PDB file of C-alpha atoms in Angstrom:
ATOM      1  CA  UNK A  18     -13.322   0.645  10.429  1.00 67.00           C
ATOM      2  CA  UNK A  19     -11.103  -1.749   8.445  1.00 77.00           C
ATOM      3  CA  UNK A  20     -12.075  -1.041   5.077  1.00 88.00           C
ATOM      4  CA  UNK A  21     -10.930  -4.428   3.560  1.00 94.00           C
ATOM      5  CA  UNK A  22     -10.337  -7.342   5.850  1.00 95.00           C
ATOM      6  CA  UNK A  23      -7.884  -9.876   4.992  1.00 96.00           C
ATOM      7  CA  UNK A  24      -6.972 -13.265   6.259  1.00 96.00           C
ATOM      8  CA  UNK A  25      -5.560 -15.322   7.520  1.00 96.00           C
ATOM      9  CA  UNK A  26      -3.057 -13.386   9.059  1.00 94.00           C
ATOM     10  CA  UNK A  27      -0.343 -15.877   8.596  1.00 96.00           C
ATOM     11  CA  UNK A  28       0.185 -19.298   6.844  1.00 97.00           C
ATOM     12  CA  UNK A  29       2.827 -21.879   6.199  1.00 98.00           C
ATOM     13  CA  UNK A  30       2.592 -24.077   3.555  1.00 98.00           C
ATOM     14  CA  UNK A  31       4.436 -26.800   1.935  1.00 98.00           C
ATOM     15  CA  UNK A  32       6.876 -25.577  -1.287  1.00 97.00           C
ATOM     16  CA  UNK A  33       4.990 -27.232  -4.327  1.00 97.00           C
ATOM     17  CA  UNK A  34       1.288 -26.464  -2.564  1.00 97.00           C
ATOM     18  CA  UNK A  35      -1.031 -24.254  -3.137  1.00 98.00           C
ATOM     19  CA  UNK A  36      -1.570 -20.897  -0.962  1.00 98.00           C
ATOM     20  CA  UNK A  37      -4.965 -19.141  -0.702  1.00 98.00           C
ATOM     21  CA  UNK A  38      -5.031 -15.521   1.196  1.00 98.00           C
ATOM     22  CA  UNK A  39      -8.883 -14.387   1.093  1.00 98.00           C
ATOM     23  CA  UNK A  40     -10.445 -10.270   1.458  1.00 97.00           C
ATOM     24  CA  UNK A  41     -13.035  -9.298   1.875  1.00 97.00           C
ATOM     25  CA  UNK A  42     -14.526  -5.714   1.040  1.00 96.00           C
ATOM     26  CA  UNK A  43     -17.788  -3.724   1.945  1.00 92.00           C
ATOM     27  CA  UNK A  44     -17.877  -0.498  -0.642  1.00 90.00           C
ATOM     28  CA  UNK A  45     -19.479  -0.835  -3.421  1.00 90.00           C
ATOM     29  CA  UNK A  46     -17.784   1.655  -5.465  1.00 88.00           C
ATOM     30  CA  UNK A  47     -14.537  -0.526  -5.425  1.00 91.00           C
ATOM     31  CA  UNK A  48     -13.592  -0.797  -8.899  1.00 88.00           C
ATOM     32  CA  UNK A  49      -9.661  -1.809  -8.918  1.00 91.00           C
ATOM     33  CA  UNK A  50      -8.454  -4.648  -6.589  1.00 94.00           C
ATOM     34  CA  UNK A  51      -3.998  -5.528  -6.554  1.00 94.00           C
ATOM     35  CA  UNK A  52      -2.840  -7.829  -4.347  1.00 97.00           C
ATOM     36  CA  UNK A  53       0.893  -6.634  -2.900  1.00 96.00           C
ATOM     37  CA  UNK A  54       4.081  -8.881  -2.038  1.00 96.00           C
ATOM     38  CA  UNK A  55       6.483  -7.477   0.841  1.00 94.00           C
ATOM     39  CA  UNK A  56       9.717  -8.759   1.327  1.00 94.00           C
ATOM     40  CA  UNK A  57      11.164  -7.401   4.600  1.00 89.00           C
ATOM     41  CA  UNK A  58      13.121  -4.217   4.640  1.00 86.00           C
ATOM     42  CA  UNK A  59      11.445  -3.708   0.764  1.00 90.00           C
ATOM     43  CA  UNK A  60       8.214  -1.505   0.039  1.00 92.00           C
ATOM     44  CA  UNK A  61       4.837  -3.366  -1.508  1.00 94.00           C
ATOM     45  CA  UNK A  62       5.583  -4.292  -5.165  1.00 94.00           C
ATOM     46  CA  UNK A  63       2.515  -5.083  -7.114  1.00 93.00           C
ATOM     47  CA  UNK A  64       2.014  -8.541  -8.096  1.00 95.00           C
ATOM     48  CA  UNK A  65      -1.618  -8.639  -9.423  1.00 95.00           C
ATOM     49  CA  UNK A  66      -4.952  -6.644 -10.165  1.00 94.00           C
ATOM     50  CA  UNK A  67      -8.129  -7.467 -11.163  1.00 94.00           C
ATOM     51  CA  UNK A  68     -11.318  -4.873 -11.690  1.00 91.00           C
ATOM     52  CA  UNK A  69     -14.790  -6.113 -11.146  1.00 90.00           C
ATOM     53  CA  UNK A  70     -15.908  -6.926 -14.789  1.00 91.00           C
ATOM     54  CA  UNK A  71     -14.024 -10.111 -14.836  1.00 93.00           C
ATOM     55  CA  UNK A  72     -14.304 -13.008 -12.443  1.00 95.00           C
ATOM     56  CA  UNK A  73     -10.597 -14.627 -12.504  1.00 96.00           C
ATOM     57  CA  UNK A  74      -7.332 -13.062 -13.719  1.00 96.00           C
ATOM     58  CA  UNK A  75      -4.472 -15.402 -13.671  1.00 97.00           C
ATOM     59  CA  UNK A  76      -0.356 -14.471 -14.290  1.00 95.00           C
ATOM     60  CA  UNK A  77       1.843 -17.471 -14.167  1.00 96.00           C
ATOM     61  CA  UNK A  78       1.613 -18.932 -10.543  1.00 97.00           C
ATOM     62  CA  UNK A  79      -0.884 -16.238  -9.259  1.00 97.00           C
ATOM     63  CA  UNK A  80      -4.958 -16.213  -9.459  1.00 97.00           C
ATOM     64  CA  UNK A  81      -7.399 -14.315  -8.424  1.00 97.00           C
ATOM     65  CA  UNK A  82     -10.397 -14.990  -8.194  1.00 96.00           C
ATOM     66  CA  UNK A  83     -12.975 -12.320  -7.916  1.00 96.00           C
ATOM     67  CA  UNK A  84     -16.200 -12.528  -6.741  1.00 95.00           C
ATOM     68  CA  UNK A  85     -18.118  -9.457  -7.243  1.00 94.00           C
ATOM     69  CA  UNK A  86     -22.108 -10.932  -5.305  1.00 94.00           C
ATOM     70  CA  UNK A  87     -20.466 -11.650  -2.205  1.00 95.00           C
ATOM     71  CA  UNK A  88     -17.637  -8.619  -2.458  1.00 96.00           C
ATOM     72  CA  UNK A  89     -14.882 -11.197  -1.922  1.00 97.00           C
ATOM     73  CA  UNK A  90     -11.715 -11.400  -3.660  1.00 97.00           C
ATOM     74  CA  UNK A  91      -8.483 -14.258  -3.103  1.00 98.00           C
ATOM     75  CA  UNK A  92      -5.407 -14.942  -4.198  1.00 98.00           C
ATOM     76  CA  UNK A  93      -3.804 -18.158  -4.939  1.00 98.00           C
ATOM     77  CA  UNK A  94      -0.672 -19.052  -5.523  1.00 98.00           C
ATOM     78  CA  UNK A  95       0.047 -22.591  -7.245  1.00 97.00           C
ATOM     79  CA  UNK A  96       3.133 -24.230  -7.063  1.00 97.00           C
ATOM     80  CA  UNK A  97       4.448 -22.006  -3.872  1.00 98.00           C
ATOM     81  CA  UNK A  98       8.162 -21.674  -3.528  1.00 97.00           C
ATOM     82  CA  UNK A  99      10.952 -20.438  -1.013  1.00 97.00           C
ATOM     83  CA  UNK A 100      10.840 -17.460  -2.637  1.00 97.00           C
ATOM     84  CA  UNK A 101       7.106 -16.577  -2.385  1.00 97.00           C
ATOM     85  CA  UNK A 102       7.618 -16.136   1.349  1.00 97.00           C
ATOM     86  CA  UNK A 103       6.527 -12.183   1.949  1.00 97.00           C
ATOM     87  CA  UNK A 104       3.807 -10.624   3.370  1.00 95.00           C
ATOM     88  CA  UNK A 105       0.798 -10.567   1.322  1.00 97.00           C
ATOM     89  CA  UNK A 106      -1.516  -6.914   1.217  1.00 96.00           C
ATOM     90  CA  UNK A 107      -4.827  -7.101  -0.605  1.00 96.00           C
ATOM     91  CA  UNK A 108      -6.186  -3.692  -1.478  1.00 94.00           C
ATOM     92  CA  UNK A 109      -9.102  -2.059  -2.714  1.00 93.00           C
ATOM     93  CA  UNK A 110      -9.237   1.348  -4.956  1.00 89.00           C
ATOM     94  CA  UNK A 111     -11.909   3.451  -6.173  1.00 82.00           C
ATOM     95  CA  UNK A 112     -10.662   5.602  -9.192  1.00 72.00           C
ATOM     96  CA  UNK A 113     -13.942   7.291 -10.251  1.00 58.00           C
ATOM     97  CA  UNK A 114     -13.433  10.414  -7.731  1.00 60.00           C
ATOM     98  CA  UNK A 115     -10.746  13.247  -8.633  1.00 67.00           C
ATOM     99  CA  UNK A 116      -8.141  11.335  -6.608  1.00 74.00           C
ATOM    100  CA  UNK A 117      -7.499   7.795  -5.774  1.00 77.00           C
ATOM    101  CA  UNK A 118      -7.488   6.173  -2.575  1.00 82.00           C
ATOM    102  CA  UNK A 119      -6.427   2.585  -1.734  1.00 87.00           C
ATOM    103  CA  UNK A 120      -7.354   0.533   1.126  1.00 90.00           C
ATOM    104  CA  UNK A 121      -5.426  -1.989   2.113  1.00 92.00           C
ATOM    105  CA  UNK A 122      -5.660  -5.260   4.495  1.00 93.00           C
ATOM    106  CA  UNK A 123      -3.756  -6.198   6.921  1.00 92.00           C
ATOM    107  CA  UNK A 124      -1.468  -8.420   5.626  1.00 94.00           C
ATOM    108  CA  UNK A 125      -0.643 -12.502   5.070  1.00 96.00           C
ATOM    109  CA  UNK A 126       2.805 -13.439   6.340  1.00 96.00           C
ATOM    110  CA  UNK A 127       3.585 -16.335   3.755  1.00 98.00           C
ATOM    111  CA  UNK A 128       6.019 -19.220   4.842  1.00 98.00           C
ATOM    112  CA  UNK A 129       7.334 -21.558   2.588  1.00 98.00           C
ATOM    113  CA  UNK A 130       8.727 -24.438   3.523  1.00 97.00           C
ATOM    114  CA  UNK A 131      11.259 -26.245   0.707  1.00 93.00           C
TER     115      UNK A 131
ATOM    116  CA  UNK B  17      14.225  -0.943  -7.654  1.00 83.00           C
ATOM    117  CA  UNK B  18      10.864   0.910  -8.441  1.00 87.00           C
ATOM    118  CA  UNK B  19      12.334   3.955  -9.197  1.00 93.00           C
ATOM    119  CA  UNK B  20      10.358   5.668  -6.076  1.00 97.00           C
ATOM    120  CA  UNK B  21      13.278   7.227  -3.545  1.00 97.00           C
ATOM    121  CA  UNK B  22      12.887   7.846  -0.068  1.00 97.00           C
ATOM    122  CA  UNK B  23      15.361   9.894   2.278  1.00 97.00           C
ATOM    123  CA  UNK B  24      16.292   9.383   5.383  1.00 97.00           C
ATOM    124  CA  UNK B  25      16.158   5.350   5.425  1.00 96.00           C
ATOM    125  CA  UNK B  26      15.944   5.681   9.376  1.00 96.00           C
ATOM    126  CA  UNK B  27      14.664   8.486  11.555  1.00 97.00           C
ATOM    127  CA  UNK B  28      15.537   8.236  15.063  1.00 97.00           C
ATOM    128  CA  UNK B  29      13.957  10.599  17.541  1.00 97.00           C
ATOM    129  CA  UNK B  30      12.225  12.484  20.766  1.00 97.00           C
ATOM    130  CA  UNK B  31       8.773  12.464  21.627  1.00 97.00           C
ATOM    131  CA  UNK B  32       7.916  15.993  20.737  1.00 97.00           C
ATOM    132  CA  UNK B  33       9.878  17.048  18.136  1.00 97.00           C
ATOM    133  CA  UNK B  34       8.996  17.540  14.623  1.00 98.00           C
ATOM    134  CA  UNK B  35      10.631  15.945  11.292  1.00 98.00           C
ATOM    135  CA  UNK B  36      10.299  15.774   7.775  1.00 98.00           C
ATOM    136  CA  UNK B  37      10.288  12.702   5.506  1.00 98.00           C
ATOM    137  CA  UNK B  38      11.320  13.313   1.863  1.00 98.00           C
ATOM    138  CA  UNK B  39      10.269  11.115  -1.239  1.00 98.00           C
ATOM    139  CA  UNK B  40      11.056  11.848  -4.985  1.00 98.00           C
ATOM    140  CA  UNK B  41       8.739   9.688  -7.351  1.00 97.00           C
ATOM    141  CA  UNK B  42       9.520   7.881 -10.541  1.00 96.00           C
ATOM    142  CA  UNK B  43      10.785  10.149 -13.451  1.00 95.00           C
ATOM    143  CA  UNK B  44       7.620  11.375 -14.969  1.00 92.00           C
ATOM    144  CA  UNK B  45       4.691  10.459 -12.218  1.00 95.00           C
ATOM    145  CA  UNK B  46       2.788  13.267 -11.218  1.00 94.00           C
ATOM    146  CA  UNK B  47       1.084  11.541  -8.488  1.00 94.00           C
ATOM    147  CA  UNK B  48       2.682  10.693  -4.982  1.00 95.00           C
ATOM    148  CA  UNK B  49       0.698   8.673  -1.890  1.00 95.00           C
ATOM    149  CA  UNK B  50       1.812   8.674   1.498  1.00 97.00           C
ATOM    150  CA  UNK B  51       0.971   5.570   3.735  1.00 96.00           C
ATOM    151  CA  UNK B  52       1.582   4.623   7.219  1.00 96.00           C
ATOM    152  CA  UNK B  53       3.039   1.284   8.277  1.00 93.00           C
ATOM    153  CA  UNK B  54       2.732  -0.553  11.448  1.00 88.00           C
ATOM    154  CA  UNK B  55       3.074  -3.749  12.727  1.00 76.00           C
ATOM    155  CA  UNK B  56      -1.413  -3.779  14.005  1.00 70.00           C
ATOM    156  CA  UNK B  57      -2.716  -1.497  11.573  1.00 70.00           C
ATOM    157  CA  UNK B  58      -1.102  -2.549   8.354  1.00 80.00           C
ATOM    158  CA  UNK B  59      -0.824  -0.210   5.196  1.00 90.00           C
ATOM    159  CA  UNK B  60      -3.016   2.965   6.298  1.00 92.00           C
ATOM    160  CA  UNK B  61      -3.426   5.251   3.488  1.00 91.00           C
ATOM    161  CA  UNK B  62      -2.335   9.245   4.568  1.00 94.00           C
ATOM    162  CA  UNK B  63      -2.753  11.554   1.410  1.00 93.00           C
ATOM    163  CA  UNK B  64      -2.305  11.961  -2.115  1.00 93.00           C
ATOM    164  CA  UNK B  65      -1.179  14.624  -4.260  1.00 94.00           C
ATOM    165  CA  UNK B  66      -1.022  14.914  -8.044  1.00 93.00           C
ATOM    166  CA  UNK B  67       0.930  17.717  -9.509  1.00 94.00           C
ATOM    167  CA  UNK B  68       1.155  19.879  -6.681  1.00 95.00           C
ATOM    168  CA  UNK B  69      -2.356  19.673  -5.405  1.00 93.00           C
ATOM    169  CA  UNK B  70      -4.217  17.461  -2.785  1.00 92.00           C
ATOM    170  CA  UNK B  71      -6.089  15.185  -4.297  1.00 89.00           C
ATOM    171  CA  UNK B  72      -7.386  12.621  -1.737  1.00 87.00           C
ATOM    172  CA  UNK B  73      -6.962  12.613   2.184  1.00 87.00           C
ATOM    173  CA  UNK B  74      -7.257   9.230   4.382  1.00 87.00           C
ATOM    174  CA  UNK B  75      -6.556   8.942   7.919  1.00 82.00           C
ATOM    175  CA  UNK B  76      -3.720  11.232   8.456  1.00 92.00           C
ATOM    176  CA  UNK B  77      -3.873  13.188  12.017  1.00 94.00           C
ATOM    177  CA  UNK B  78      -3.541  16.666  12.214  1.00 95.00           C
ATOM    178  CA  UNK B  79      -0.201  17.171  13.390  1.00 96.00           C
ATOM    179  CA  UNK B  80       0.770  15.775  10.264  1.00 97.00           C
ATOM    180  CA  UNK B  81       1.042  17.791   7.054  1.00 96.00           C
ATOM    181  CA  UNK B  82       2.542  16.849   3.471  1.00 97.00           C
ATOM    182  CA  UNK B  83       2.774  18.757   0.415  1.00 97.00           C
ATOM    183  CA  UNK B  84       4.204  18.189  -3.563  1.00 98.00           C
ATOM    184  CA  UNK B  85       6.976  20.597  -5.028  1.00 97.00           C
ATOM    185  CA  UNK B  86       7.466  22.034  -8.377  1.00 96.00           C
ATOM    186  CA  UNK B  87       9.895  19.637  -9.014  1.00 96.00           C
ATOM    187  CA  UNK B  88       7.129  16.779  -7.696  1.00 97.00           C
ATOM    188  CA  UNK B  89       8.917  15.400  -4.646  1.00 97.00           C
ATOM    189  CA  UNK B  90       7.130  15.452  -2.067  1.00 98.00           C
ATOM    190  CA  UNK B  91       7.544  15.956   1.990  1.00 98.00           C
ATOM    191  CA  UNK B  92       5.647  14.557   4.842  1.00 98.00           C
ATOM    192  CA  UNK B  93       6.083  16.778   8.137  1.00 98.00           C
ATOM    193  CA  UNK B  94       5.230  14.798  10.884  1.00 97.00           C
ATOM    194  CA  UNK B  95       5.271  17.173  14.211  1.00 97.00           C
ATOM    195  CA  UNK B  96       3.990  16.917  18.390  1.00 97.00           C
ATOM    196  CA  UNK B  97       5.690  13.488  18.215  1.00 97.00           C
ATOM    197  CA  UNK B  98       4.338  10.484  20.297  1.00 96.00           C
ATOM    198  CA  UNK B  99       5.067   7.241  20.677  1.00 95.00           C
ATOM    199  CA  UNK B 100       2.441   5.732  18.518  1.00 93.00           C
ATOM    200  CA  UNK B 101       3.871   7.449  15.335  1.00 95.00           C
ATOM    201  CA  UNK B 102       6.560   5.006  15.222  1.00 96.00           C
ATOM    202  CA  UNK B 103       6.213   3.390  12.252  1.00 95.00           C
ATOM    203  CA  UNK B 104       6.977   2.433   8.381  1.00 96.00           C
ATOM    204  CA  UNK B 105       6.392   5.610   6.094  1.00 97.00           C
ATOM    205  CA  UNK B 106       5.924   4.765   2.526  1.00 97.00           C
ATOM    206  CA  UNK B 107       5.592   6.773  -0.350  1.00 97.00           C
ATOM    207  CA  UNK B 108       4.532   5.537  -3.785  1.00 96.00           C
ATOM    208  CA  UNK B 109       3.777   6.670  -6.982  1.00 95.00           C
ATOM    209  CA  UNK B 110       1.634   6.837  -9.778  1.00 92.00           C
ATOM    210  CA  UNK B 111       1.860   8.966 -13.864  1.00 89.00           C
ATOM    211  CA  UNK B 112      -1.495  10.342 -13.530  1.00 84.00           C
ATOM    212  CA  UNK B 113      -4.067  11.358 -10.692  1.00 78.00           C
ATOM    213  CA  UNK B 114      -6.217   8.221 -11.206  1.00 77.00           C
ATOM    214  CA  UNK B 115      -3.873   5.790 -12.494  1.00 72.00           C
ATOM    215  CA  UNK B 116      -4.218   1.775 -10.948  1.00 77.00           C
ATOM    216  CA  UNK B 117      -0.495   0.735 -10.476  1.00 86.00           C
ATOM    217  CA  UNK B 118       1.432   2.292  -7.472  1.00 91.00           C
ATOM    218  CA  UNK B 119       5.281   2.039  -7.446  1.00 93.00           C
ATOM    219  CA  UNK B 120       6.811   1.939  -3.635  1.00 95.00           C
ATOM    220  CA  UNK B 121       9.599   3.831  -1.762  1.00 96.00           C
ATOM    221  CA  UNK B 122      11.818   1.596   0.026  1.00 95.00           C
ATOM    222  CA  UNK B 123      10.099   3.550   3.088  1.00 96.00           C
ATOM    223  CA  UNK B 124      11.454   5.031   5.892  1.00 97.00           C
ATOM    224  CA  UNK B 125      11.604   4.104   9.684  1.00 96.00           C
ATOM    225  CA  UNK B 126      10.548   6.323  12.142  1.00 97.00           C
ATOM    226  CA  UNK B 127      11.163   5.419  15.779  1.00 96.00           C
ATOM    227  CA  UNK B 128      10.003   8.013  18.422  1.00 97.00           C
ATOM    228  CA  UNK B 129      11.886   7.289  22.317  1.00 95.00           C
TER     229      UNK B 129
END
């Protein structure tokens, strides 16, 4: 059972538009949600986090919005560039247990075109 | 560069056999994830260990075992080979046991013939 469910699973968009990758998450108990970038041959490099007691966290270019009643969560990226094209991984983290264990989607491949 | 090292880079082998994947975490982390990529099931999470001991276990099959040195690397024994374990191995870590931010391996590619 996929644990977090991400979409869409790949999208192309214009350089100087706007790109929205959307999760969705069913555990309750999720209290730390990053969002990943993957460039190919690289591992996952967090880009941004947000826990559940805010509703928006923004850095720069990148958003997310958070949306804790309907256990959604997106990211959007304003202003896409070239070099935002990478695979996207939502994830979802509990860290109230004795260990930590992250879920992740299954991944946006992000085209820009210049 | 995250700091997170990952040896061998590729991993070529028989269905069958047994090998081990080696990853040394940033100076100072205690805490070092193992995660399973592949191309339909995305990042699956394997195990955890922080400062020797297992601390949280996700999907990761029997055959497979991993455990945390002294020294805090870490190996992932992957044995009874099949096909289906070809994949992206990641490691990643983290300075304490519950810590949010996870720093990535460069991972290492394991293709079973």
């Amino acid at each position: 059972q996929q644990q977090v469910k991400q979409s869409p699973q790949s999208l192309i968009v214009q350089k100087g538009g706007i790109s929205i990758i959307n999760c969705a998450y069913e555990n309750t108990a999720f209290d730390y949600f990053p969002w990943y970038q993957q460039f190919p041959g690289k591992g996952p490099a967090l880009l941004i986090a947000i826990r559940p007691d805010v509703s928006e966290k923004k850095e720069g270019r990148f958003t997310i919005s958070f949306n804790k009643s309907a256990k959604q969560f997106s990211l959007h990226i304003m202003d896409s560039q070239p070099g935002d094209s990478a695979t996207y991984f939502c994830a979802a983290s509990s860290l109230t247990n004795t260990g930590n264990q992250f879920y992740f989607g299954t991944g946006t491949s992000l085209t820009v075109i210049p | 560069d995250s700091g997170v090292t990952q040896t061998p880079k590729h991993l070529i082998t028989a269905t069958g056999q047994r090998v081990t994947l080696r990853c040394s975490p940033r100076s100072g982390d205690l805490s070092v994830y193992w995660y399973q990529q592949s191309l339909d099931q995305g990042l699956q999470f394997l195990i955890q260990y922080y400062n020797g001991e297992e601390r949280a276990k996700g999907n990761i099959l029997e055959r497979f075992s991993a455990q945390q040195f002294p020294d805090l690397h870490s190996e992932l024994n992957l044995s009874s080979l099949e096909l289906g374990d070809s994949a992206l191995y990641f490691c990643a870590s983290t300075p304490g046991q519950r810590s949010d931010t996870q720093y990535f391996g460069p991972g290492t590619r394991l293709t079973v013939l």
